[in-house]
mmCIF file of C-alpha atoms in Angstrom:
data_model
loop_
_atom_site.group_PDB
_atom_site.id
_atom_site.type_symbol
_atom_site.label_atom_id
_atom_site.label_comp_id
_atom_site.label_asym_id
_atom_site.label_seq_id
_atom_site.Cartn_x
_atom_site.Cartn_y
_atom_site.Cartn_z
ATOM 1 C CA UNK M 1 64.258 -16.775 22.284
ATOM 2 C CA UNK M 2 66.499 -14.001 21.056
ATOM 3 C CA UNK M 3 69.258 -14.369 18.482
ATOM 4 C CA UNK M 4 72.020 -14.284 21.072
ATOM 5 C CA UNK M 5 70.420 -17.166 22.960
ATOM 6 C CA UNK M 6 70.095 -19.184 19.767
ATOM 7 C CA UNK M 7 73.732 -18.482 18.816
ATOM 8 C CA UNK M 8 74.972 -19.461 22.261
ATOM 9 C CA UNK M 9 72.887 -22.638 22.236
ATOM 10 C CA UNK M 10 74.121 -23.665 18.803
ATOM 11 C CA UNK M 11 77.722 -22.867 19.751
ATOM 12 C CA UNK M 12 77.479 -25.017 22.863
ATOM 13 C CA UNK M 13 75.979 -27.876 20.839
ATOM 14 C CA UNK M 14 78.878 -27.720 18.371
ATOM 15 C CA UNK M 15 81.475 -27.584 21.157
ATOM 16 C CA UNK M 16 79.897 -30.557 22.934
ATOM 17 C CA UNK M 17 79.747 -32.558 19.711
ATOM 18 C CA UNK M 18 83.410 -31.847 18.962
ATOM 19 C CA UNK M 19 84.465 -32.714 22.509
ATOM 20 C CA UNK M 20 82.549 -35.986 22.536
ATOM 21 C CA UNK M 21 84.148 -37.034 19.253
ATOM 22 C CA UNK M 22 87.704 -36.459 20.563
ATOM 23 C CA UNK M 23 89.824 -38.931 22.540
ATOM 24 C CA UNK M 24 89.785 -38.072 26.243
ATOM 25 C CA UNK M 25 93.483 -37.069 26.318
ATOM 26 C CA UNK M 26 93.073 -34.381 23.651
ATOM 27 C CA UNK M 27 89.918 -32.796 25.099
ATOM 28 C CA UNK M 28 91.840 -30.503 27.447
ATOM 29 C CA UNK M 29 93.993 -29.217 24.595
ATOM 30 C CA UNK M 30 90.920 -28.699 22.421
ATOM 31 C CA UNK M 31 89.100 -26.756 25.160
ATOM 32 C CA UNK M 32 92.188 -24.567 25.657
ATOM 33 C CA UNK M 33 92.116 -23.741 21.947
ATOM 34 C CA UNK M 34 88.378 -23.018 21.928
ATOM 35 C CA UNK M 35 88.440 -20.820 25.032
ATOM 36 C CA UNK M 36 91.589 -18.880 24.136
ATOM 37 C CA UNK M 37 90.162 -17.256 21.012
ATOM 38 C CA UNK M 38 90.819 -13.529 21.530
ATOM 39 C CA UNK M 39 88.926 -10.724 19.884
ATOM 40 C CA UNK M 40 90.764 -9.542 16.814
ATOM 41 C CA UNK M 41 91.384 -5.804 16.739
ATOM 42 C CA UNK M 42 89.460 -4.117 13.962
ATOM 43 C CA UNK M 43 92.305 -1.736 13.142
ATOM 44 C CA UNK M 44 90.171 1.261 14.088
ATOM 45 C CA UNK M 45 90.312 2.436 17.687
ATOM 46 C CA UNK M 46 86.849 2.285 19.224
ATOM 47 C CA UNK M 47 85.527 4.665 21.825
ATOM 48 C CA UNK M 48 84.448 3.394 25.232
ATOM 49 C CA UNK M 49 80.734 3.573 24.499
ATOM 50 C CA UNK M 50 81.084 1.485 21.331
ATOM 51 C CA UNK M 51 83.314 -1.031 23.108
ATOM 52 C CA UNK M 52 80.820 -1.449 25.947
ATOM 53 C CA UNK M 53 78.014 -1.901 23.415
ATOM 54 C CA UNK M 54 79.993 -4.487 21.445
ATOM 55 C CA UNK M 55 81.925 -6.420 24.068
ATOM 56 C CA UNK M 56 80.203 -6.023 27.432
ATOM 57 C CA UNK M 57 76.678 -6.560 26.146
ATOM 58 C CA UNK M 58 77.660 -9.927 24.711
ATOM 59 C CA UNK M 59 77.182 -11.145 28.321
ATOM 60 C CA UNK M 60 75.432 -8.296 30.177
ATOM 61 C CA UNK M 61 72.252 -6.317 29.674
ATOM 62 C CA UNK M 62 73.064 -2.665 28.913
ATOM 63 C CA UNK M 63 70.597 -1.562 31.606
ATOM 64 C CA UNK M 64 72.645 -3.360 34.239
ATOM 65 C CA UNK M 65 75.741 -1.495 33.099
ATOM 66 C CA UNK M 66 74.002 1.881 32.786
ATOM 67 C CA UNK M 67 72.685 1.710 36.363
ATOM 68 C CA UNK M 68 76.276 1.879 37.556
ATOM 69 C CA UNK M 69 77.516 4.689 35.286
ATOM 70 C CA UNK M 70 79.547 7.263 37.143
ATOM 71 C CA UNK M 71 80.860 4.891 39.803
ATOM 72 C CA UNK M 72 84.450 5.753 40.791
ATOM 73 C CA UNK M 73 87.262 4.481 38.579
ATOM 74 C CA UNK M 74 88.442 1.953 41.207
ATOM 75 C CA UNK M 75 84.962 0.342 41.179
ATOM 76 C CA UNK M 76 85.083 -0.116 37.415
ATOM 77 C CA UNK M 77 88.719 -1.241 37.414
ATOM 78 C CA UNK M 78 87.999 -4.094 39.805
ATOM 79 C CA UNK M 79 84.751 -4.989 38.031
ATOM 80 C CA UNK M 80 86.236 -4.997 34.536
ATOM 81 C CA UNK M 81 89.339 -6.802 35.807
ATOM 82 C CA UNK M 82 87.103 -9.655 37.018
ATOM 83 C CA UNK M 83 85.409 -9.806 33.630
ATOM 84 C CA UNK M 84 88.741 -9.865 31.794
ATOM 85 C CA UNK M 85 89.701 -12.861 33.919
ATOM 86 C CA UNK M 86 86.716 -14.720 32.481
ATOM 87 C CA UNK M 87 87.081 -13.614 28.864
ATOM 88 C CA UNK M 88 90.027 -11.669 27.542
ATOM 89 C CA UNK M 89 88.004 -9.274 25.394
ATOM 90 C CA UNK M 90 89.933 -5.994 25.589
ATOM 91 C CA UNK M 91 93.481 -4.929 24.860
ATOM 92 C CA UNK M 92 95.131 -2.253 27.044
ATOM 93 C CA UNK M 93 94.017 0.690 24.887
ATOM 94 C CA UNK M 94 90.438 -0.579 24.726
ATOM 95 C CA UNK M 95 90.427 -1.192 28.476
ATOM 96 C CA UNK M 96 91.404 2.428 29.149
ATOM 97 C CA UNK M 97 88.630 3.659 26.819
ATOM 98 C CA UNK M 98 86.026 1.471 28.523
ATOM 99 C CA UNK M 99 87.092 2.564 32.011
ATOM 100 C CA UNK M 100 87.054 6.244 31.005
ATOM 101 C CA UNK M 101 83.552 5.840 29.593
ATOM 102 C CA UNK M 102 82.105 3.917 32.533
ATOM 103 C CA UNK M 103 83.546 6.209 35.229
ATOM 104 C CA UNK M 104 82.462 9.431 33.512
ATOM 105 C CA UNK M 105 78.684 10.002 33.570
ATOM 106 C CA UNK M 106 79.092 12.988 31.214
ATOM 107 C CA UNK M 107 81.018 11.029 28.555
#
């Protein structure tokens, strides 16, 4: 098992343990707090390639992303928009960098 799988498994075990130990009424509030942890900006603007490597590959294999390089901007906008709905991982500036990178095969 790779490190990411181990980290995810351990994280889920901790979350489940915390949830089980909480009164039922407070579980919803606790889950809201756990899920709503945004990425903290590093202070340095990152280019699209670095952002994809850091943020997108936390859930997706880079090969899956690379197979779609050069798709039109509207394809990537709708795709990334769906992903942002699941996990708010990019601010507006980072989003623009990621979209520019993904839609430009000569980046």
